[in-house]
CSV table of C-alpha atoms in Angstrom, one decimal:
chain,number,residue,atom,x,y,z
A,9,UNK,CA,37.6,18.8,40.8
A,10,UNK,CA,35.8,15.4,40.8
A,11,UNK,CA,32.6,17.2,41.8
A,12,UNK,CA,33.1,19.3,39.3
A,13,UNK,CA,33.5,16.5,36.4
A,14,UNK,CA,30.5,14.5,37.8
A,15,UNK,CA,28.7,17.7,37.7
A,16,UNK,CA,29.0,18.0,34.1
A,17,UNK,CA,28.5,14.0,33.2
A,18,UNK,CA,25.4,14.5,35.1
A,19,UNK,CA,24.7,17.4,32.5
A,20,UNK,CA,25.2,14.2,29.4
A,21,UNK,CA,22.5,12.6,28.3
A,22,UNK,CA,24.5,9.5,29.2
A,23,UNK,CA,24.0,9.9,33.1
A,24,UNK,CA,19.9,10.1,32.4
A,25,UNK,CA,20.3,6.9,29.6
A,26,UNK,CA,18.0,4.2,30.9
A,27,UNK,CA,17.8,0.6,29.5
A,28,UNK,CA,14.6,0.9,28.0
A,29,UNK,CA,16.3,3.5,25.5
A,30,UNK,CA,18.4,1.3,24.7
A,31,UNK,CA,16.4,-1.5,24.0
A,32,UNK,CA,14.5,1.5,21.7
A,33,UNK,CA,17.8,1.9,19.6
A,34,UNK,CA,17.9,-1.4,19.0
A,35,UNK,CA,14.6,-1.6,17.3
A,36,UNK,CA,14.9,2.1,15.7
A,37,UNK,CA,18.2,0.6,14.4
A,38,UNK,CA,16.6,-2.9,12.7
A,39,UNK,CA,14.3,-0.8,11.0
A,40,UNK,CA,16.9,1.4,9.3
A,41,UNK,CA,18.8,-1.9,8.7
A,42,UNK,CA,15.8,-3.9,7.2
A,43,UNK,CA,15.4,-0.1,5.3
A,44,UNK,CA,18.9,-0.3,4.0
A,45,UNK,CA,19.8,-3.8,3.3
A,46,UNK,CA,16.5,-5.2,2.7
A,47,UNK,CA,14.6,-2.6,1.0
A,48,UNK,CA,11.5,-2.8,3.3
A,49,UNK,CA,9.1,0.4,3.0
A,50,UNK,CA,13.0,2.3,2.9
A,51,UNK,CA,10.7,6.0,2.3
A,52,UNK,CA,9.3,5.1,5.8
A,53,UNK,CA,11.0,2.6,8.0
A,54,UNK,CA,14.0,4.7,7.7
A,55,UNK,CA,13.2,8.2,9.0
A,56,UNK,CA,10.7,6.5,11.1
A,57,UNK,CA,13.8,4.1,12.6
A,58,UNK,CA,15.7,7.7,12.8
A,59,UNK,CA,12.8,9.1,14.5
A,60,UNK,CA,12.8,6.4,17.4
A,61,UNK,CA,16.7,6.9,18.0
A,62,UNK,CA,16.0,10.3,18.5
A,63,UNK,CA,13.4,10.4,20.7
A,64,UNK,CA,15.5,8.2,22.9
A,65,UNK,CA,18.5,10.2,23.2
A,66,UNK,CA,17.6,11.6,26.9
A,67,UNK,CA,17.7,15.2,27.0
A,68,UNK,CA,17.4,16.3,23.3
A,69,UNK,CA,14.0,17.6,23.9
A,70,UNK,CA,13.0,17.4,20.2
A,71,UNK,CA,9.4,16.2,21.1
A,72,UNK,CA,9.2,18.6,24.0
A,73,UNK,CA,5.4,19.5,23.6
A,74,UNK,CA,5.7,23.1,22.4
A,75,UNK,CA,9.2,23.6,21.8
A,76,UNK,CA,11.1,20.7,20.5
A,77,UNK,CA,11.5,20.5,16.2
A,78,UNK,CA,10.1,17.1,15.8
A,79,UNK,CA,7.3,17.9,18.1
A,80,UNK,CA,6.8,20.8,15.5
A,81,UNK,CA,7.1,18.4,13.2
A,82,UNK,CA,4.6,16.1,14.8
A,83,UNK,CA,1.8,18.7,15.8
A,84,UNK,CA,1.5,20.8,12.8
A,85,UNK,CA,2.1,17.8,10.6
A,86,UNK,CA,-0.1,15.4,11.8
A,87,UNK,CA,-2.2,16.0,15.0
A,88,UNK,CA,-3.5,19.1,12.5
A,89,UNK,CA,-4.0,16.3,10.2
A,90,UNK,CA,-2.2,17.6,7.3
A,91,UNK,CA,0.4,15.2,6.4
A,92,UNK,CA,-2.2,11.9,5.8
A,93,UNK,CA,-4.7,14.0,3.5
A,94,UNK,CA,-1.9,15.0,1.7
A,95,UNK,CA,-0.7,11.8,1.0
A,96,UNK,CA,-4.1,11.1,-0.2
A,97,UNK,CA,-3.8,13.8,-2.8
A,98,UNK,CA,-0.5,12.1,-4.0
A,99,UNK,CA,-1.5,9.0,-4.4
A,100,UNK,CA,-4.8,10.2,-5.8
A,101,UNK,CA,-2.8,11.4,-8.5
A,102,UNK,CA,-1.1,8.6,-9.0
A,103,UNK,CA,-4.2,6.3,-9.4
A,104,UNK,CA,-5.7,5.2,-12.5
A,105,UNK,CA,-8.8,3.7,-11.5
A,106,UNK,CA,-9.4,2.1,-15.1
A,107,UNK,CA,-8.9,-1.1,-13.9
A,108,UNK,CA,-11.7,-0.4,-11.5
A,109,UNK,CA,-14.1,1.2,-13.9
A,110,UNK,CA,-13.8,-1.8,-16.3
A,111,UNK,CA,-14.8,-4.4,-14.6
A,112,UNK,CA,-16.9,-2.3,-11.3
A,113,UNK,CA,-17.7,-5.8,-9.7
A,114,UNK,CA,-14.3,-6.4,-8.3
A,115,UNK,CA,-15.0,-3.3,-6.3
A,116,UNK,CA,-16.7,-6.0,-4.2
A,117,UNK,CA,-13.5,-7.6,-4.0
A,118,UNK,CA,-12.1,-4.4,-2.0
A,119,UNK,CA,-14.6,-4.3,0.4
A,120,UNK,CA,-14.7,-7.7,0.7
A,121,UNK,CA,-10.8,-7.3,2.3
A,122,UNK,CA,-11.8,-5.2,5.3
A,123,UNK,CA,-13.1,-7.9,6.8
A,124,UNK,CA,-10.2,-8.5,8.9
A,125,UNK,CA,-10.0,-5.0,10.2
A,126,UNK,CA,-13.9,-5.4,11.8
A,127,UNK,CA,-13.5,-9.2,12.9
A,128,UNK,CA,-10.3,-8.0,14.4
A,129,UNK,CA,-11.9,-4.5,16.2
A,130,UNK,CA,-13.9,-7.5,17.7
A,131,UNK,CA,-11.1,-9.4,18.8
A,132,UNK,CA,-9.2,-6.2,20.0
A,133,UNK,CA,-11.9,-5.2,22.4
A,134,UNK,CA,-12.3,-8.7,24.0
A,135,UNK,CA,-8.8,-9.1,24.9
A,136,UNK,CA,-8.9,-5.9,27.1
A,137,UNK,CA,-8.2,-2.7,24.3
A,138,UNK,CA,-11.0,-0.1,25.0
A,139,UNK,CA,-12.8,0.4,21.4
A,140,UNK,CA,-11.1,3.3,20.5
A,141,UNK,CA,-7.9,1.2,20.9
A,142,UNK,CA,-9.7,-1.7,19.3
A,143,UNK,CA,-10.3,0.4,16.0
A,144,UNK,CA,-7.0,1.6,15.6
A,145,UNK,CA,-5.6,-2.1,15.8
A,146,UNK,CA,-8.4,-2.9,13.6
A,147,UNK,CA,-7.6,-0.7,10.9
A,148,UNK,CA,-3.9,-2.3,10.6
A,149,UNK,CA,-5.8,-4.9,8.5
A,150,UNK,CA,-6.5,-2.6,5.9
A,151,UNK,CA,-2.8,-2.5,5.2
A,152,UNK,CA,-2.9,1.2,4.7
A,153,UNK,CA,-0.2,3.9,6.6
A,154,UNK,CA,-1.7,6.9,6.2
A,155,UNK,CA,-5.3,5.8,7.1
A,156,UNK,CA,-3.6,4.0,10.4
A,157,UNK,CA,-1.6,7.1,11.2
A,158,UNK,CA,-5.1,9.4,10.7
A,159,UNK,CA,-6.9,7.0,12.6
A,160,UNK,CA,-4.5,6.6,15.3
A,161,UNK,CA,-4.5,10.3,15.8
A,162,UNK,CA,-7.9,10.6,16.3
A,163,UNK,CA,-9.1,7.3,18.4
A,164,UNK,CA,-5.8,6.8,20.0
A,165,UNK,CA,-2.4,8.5,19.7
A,166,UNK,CA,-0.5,6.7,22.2
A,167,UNK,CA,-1.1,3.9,19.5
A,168,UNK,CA,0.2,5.8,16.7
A,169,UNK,CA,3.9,4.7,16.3
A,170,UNK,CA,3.4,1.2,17.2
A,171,UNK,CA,0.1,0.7,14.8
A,172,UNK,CA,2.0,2.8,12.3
A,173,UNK,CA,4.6,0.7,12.1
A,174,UNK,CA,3.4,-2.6,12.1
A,175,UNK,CA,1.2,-0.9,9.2
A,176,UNK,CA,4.2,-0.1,7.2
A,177,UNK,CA,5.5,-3.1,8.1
A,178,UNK,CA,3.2,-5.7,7.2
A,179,UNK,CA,2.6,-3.7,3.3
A,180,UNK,CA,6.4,-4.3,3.1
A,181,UNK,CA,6.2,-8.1,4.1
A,182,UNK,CA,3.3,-8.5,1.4
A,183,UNK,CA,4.5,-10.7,-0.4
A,184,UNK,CA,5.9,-12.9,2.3
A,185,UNK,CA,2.9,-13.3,3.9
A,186,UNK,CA,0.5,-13.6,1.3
A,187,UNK,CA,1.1,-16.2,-0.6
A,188,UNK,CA,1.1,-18.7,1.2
A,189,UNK,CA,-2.5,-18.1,2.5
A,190,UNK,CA,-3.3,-17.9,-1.1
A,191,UNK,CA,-1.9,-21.1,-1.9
A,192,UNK,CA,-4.0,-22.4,0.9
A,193,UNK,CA,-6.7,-20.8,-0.1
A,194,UNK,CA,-7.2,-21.6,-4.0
A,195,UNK,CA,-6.6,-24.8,-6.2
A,196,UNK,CA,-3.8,-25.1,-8.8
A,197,UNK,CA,-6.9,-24.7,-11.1
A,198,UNK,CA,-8.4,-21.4,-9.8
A,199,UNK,CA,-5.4,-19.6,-10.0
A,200,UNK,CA,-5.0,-20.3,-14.0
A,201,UNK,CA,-8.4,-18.8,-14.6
A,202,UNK,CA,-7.8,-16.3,-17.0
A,203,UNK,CA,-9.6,-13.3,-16.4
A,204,UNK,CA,-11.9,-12.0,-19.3
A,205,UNK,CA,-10.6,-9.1,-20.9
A,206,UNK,CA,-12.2,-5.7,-19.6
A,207,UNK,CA,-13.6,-3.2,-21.6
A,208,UNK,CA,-12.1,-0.3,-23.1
A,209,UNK,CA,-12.6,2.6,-20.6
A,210,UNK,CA,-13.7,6.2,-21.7
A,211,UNK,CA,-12.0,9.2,-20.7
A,212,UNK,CA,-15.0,11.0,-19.8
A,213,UNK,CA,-15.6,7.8,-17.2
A,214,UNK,CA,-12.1,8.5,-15.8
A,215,UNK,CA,-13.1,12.4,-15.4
A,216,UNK,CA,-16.4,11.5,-13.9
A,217,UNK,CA,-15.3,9.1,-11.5
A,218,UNK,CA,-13.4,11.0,-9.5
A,219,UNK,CA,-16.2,13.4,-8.9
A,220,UNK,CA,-18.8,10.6,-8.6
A,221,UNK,CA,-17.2,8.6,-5.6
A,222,UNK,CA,-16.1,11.6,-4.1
A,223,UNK,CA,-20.0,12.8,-3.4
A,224,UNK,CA,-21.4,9.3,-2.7
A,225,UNK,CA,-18.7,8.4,0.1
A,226,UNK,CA,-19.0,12.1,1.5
A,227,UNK,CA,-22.5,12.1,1.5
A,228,UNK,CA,-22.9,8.6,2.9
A,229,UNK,CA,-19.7,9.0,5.4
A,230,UNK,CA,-18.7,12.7,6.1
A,231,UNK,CA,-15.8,11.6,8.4
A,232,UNK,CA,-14.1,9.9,5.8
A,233,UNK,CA,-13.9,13.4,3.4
A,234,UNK,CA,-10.7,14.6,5.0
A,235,UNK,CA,-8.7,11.6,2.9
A,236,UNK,CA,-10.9,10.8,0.3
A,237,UNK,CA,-11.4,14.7,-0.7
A,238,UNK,CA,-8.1,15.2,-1.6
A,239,UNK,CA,-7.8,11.8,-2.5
A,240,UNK,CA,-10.0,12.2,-5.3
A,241,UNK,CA,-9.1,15.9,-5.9
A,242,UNK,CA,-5.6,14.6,-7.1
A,243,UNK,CA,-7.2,11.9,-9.8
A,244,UNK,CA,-9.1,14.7,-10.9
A,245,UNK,CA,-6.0,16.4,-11.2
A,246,UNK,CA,-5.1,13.5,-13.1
A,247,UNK,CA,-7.4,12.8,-15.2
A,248,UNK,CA,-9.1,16.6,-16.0
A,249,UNK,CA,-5.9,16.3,-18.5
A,250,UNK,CA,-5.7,20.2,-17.9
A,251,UNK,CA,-3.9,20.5,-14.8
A,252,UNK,CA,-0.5,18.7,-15.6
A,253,UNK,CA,1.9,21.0,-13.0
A,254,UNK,CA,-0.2,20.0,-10.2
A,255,UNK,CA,-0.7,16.8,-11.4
A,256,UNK,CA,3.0,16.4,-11.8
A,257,UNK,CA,3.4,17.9,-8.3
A,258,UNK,CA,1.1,16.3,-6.1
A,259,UNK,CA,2.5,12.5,-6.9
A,260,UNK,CA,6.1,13.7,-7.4
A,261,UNK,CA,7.2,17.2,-5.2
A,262,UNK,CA,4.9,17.8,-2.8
A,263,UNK,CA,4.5,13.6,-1.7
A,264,UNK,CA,7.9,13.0,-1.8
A,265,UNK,CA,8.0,16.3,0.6
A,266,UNK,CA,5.2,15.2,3.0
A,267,UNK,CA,6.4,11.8,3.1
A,268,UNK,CA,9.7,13.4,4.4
A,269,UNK,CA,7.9,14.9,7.4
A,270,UNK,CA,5.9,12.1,8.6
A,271,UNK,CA,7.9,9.4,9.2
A,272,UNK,CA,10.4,11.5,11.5
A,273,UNK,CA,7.7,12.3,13.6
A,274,UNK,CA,6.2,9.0,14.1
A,275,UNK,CA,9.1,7.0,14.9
A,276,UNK,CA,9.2,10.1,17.5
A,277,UNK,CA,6.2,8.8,19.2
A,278,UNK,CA,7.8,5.5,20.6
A,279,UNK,CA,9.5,6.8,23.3
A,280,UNK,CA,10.8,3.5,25.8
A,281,UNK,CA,8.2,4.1,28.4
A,282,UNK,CA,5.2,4.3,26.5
A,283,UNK,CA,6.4,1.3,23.5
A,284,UNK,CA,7.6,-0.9,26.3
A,285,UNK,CA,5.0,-2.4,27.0
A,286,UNK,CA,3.3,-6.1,26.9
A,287,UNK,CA,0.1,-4.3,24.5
A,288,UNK,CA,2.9,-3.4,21.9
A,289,UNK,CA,3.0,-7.1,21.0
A,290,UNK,CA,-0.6,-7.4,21.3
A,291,UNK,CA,-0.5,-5.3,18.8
A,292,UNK,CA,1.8,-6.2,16.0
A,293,UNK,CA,0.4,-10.0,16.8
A,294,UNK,CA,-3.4,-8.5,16.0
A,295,UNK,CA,-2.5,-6.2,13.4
A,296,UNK,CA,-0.4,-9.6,11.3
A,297,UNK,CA,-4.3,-11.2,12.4
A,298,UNK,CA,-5.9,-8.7,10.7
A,299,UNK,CA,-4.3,-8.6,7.6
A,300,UNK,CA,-4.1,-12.2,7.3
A,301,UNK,CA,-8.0,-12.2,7.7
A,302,UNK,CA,-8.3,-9.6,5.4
A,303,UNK,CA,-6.4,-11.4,2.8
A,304,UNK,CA,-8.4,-14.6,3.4
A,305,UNK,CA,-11.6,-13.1,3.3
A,306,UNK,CA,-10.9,-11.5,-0.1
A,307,UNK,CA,-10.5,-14.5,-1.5
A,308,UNK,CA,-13.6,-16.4,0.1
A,309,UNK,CA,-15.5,-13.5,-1.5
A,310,UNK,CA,-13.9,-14.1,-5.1
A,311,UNK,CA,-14.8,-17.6,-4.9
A,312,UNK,CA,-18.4,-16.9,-3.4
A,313,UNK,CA,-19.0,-14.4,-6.6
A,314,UNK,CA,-18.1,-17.0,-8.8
A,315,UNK,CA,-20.7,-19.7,-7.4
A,316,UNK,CA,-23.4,-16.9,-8.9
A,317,UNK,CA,-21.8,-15.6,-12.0
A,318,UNK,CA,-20.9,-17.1,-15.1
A,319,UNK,CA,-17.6,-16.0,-16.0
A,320,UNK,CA,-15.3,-16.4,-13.6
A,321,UNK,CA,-12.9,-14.3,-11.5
A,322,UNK,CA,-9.1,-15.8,-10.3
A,323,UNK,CA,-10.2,-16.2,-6.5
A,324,UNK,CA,-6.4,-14.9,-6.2
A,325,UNK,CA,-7.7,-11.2,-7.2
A,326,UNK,CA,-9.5,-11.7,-3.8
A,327,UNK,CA,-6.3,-11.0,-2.2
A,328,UNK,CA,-5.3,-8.0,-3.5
A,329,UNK,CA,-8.0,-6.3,-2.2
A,330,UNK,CA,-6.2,-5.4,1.1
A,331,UNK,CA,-5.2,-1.9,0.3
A,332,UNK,CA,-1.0,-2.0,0.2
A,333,UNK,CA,-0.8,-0.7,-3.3
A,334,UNK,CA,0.6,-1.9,-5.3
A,335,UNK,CA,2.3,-4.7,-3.2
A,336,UNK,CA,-0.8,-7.0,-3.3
A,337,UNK,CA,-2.1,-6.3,-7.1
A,338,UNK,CA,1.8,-7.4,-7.9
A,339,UNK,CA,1.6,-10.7,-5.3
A,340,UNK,CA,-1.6,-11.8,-7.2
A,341,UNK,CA,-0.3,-11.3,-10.9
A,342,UNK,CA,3.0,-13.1,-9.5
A,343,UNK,CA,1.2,-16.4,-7.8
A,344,UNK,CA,-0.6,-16.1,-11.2
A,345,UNK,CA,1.9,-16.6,-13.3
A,346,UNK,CA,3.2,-19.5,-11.6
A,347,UNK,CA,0.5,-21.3,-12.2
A,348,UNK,CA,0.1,-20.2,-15.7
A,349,UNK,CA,2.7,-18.4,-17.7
A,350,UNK,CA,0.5,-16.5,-19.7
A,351,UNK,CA,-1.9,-15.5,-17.0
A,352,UNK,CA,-1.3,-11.5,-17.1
A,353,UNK,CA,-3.3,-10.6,-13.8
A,354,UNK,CA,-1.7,-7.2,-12.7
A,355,UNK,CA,-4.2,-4.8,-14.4
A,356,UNK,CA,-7.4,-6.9,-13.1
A,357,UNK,CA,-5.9,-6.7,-10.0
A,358,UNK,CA,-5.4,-3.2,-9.6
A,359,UNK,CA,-8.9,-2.9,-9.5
A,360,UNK,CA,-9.8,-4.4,-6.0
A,361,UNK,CA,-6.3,-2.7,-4.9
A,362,UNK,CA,-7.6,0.5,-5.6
A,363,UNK,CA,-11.2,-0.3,-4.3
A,364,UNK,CA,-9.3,-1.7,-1.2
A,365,UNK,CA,-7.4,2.1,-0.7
A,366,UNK,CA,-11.2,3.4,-1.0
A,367,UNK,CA,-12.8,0.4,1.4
A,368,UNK,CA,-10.0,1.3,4.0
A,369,UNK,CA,-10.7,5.0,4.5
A,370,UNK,CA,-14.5,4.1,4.6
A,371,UNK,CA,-14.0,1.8,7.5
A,372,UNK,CA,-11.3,4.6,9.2
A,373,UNK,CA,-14.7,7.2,8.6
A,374,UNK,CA,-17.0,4.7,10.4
A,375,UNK,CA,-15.1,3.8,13.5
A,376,UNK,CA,-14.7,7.3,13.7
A,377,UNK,CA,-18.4,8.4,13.2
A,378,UNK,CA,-19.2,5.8,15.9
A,379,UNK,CA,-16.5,6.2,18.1
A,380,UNK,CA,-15.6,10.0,18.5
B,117,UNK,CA,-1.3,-19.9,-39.3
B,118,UNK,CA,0.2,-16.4,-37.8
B,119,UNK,CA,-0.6,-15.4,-34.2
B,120,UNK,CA,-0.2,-11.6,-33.0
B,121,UNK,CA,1.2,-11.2,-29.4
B,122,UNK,CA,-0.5,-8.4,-28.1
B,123,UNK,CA,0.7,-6.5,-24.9
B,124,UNK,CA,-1.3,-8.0,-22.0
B,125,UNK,CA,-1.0,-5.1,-20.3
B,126,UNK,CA,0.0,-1.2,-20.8
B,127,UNK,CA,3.2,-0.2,-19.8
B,128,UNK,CA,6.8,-0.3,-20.7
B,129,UNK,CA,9.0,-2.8,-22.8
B,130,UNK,CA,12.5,-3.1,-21.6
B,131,UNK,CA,14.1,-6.0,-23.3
B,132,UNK,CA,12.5,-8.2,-26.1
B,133,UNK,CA,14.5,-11.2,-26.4
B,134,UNK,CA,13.9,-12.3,-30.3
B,135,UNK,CA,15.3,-10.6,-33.6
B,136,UNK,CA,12.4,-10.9,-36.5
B,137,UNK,CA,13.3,-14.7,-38.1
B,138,UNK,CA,14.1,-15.9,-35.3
B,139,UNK,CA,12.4,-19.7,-34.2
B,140,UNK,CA,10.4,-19.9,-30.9
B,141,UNK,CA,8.4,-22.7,-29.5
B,142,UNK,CA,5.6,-21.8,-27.2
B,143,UNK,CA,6.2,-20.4,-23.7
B,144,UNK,CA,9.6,-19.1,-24.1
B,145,UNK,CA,10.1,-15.8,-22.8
B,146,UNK,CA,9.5,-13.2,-25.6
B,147,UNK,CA,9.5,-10.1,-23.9
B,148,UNK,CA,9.6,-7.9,-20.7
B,149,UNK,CA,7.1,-5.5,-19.9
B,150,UNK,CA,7.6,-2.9,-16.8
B,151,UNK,CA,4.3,-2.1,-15.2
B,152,UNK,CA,4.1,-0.8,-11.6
B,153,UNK,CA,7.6,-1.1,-11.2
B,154,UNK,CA,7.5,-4.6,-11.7
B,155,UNK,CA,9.1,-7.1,-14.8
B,156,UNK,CA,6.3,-9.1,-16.6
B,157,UNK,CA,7.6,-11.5,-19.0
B,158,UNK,CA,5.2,-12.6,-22.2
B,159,UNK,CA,5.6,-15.6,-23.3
B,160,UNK,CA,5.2,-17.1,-27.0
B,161,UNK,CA,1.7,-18.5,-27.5
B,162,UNK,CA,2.2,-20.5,-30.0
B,163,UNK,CA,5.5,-22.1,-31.7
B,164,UNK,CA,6.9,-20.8,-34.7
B,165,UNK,CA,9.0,-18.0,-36.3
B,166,UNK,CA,8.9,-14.6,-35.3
B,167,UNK,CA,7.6,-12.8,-38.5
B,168,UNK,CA,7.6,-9.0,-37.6
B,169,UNK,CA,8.5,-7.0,-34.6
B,170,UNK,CA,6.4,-3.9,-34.7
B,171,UNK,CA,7.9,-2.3,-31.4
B,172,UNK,CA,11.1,-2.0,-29.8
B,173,UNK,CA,13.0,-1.6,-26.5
B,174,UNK,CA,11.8,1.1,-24.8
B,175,UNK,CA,8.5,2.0,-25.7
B,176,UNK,CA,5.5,2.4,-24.4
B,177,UNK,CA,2.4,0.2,-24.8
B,178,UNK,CA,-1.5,0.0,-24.4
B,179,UNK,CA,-3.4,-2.5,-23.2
B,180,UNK,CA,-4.1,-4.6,-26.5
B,181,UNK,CA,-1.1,-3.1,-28.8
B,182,UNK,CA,0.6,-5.4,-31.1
B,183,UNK,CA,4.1,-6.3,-30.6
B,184,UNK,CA,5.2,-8.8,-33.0
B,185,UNK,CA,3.6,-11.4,-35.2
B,186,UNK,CA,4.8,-15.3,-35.2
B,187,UNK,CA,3.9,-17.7,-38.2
């Protein structure tokens, strides 16, 4: 009788439950809660904080290579490299790069903000990560998920939950940790310049644009095309003015659909024994590096421009180049205003947010021309 | 000596804070704009009396549009 009950407690999951699963509920658990209560990144910290509790359930089999669902989930969705472009297409859709095409030097301002994802590749690969490795950390900078998650894939999956979220989390914890290396960064005085109002942007620009980028970063990086084709296939949708359904549904439907299928998945990937481990902190140390970096050298660049021009650009636009849309165009219209109540930044700094999206997939497409 | 506020920005006003006549002194809060989910307030650039409101709570605004007049 007693053999018998053991028998079938051996059969629980609880028999084969090891402490480092537990310690993985505990953080799939914060995340829901910082999801819940504190509204961090809720459409992906919380099925990616689901994700980890169930890959850590011993037994469930759900990322059993070839049979379990979230494996499914996982394979088709983004080892086929399905999920991320798709997102693009969304988000595409969402854009409006007026901003940008009004005032095309703050593109600069975008690139300028990757910085921090090369100088930290650098750092990456001299504390011991093989480049592949060093990339993926790298690309944490750019404050981007999707790019992280289709980078990840490519260069190094056993990164991809960890990477992933410290992406998502540092785009959620924006605005706590940039301004105060903006303060640093700029005088009182800098940030109450008052940018100089754009021009008036044509329709027929909007149309073109889309088009235009899509063949010069193609053509000049082919392994960036899987994100930035459908990336600027959906602001086509957008601005072509003739295709309102799939407008509609690629930045409504069909993101909120895909967005649904990737975080389960991730989370999936940390299972204890490959997330508990001292790189993991590594990690999330290098990736808060990167961004920080990124942020800084955003700003030098705005202030370097404005040695050489004549009308000057708020150094604090610098900032918003890192890509986290549009967490950091709103940080930079907010330190802004503080300084000057009728400093209305948020449109000027939408344009090196949106050139930061674009600078972030290019430096994905490069590590992965020179690395794969 | 009238001044036009014009929207700094496109994007949605939620709550204007002033009835036409009424006295403001410049930098109080005017109005609330929503753009990229986010609250913008304008403030008055300049003091004096609110002459004409040419917009109200919920619409939508360019870049540029006016929203009120103050003498």
């Amino acid at each position: 009788m007693v053999d018998l009950f053991s028998m079938l407690f051996k059969t629980t999951g609880l028999f084969h439950l090891t402490p480092g699963m537990i310690v993985m509920w505990m953080i799939g658990l914060t995340l829901i809660y910082l999801a819940v209560s504190k509204g961090y990144e809720p459409l992906l910290l919380l099925p990616i904080g689901f994700g980890i509790l169930l890959v850590n359930l011993p037994l469930a089999g759900l990322m059993e290579p070839n049979e379990g669902l979230v494996w499914r989930f996982y394979h088709y969705g983004i080892q086929w490299e399905v999920i991320p472009p798709l997102i693009f297409l969304g988000l595409g859709a969402l854009t409006d790069f007026g901003p940008l095409i009004a005032n095309p030097r703050l593109i600069f301002l975008g690139a300028g903000a990757q910085a921090g994802v090369y100088f930290t590749f650098f750092i990456a690969h001299a504390m011991g990560f093989d480049l592949r490795e060093a990339a993926t950390i790298g690309i944490i900078g750019g404050a981007d998920g999707p790019t992280t998650i289709f980078l990840a894939t490519k260069l190094a999956p056993q990164l991809l939950g960890s990477c992933a979220v410290a992406a998502y989390s540092y785009m959620a914890l924006v605005p706590i940790i940039q301004p105060p290396i903006m303060r640093m960064m700029t005088t009182e005085a800098e940030r109450k310049i008052r940018m100089k109002k754009g021009r008036k942007v044509k329709k027929r620009e909007k149309l073109f644009f889309p088009l235009v980028s899509m063949f010069i970063i193609i053509l000049l990086v082919p392994a960036s095309a899987p994100l930035i084709s459908m990336f600027m296939l959906g602001n086509l949708f957008r601005e072509s003015g003739v295709v309102e359904r799939l407008n509609h549904v690629a930045q409504n439907d069909l993101l909120n659909i895909v967005t649904l299928f990737l975080g389960l998945p991730v989370g999936a990937t940390m299972h204890a024994d490959s997330f508990l481990q001292p790189k993991v902190i590594f990690i999330f140390v290098l990736g808060l590096v990167a961004f920080s970096i990124s942020t800084m050298t955003g700003i030098l660049l705005a202030k370097l421009m404005n040695l050489f021009s004549k009308s000057k650009i708020n150094p604090l636009l610098g900032a918003a180049g890192v890509s986290a849309v549009p967490m950091a165009a709103r940080v930079a219209h907010k330190m802004g205003q503080e300084a000057d109540k009728k400093n209305y930044l948020l449109m000027y700094a939408m344009g090196p947010n949106v050139a930061g999206v674009i600078g972030t997939v290019i430096a994905a497409g490069i590590f992965l021309t020179m690395l794969s | 000596m009238a001044e036009d506020i014009l929207a700094p920005l496109a994007g949605k006003i939620i709550k204007i804070h002033v009835a036409p006549g009424a006295t403001v002194e410049e930098d109080d809060e005017v109005l609330i704009i929503e753009a990229m989910k986010m609250e913008t307030p304008i403030f008055a650039p300049c003091d004096g009396t609110i002459k004409a409101l040419k917009l109200k709570e919920g619409d939508e605004v360019e870049e540029d549009d006016l929203i009120a007049v103050i003498e």
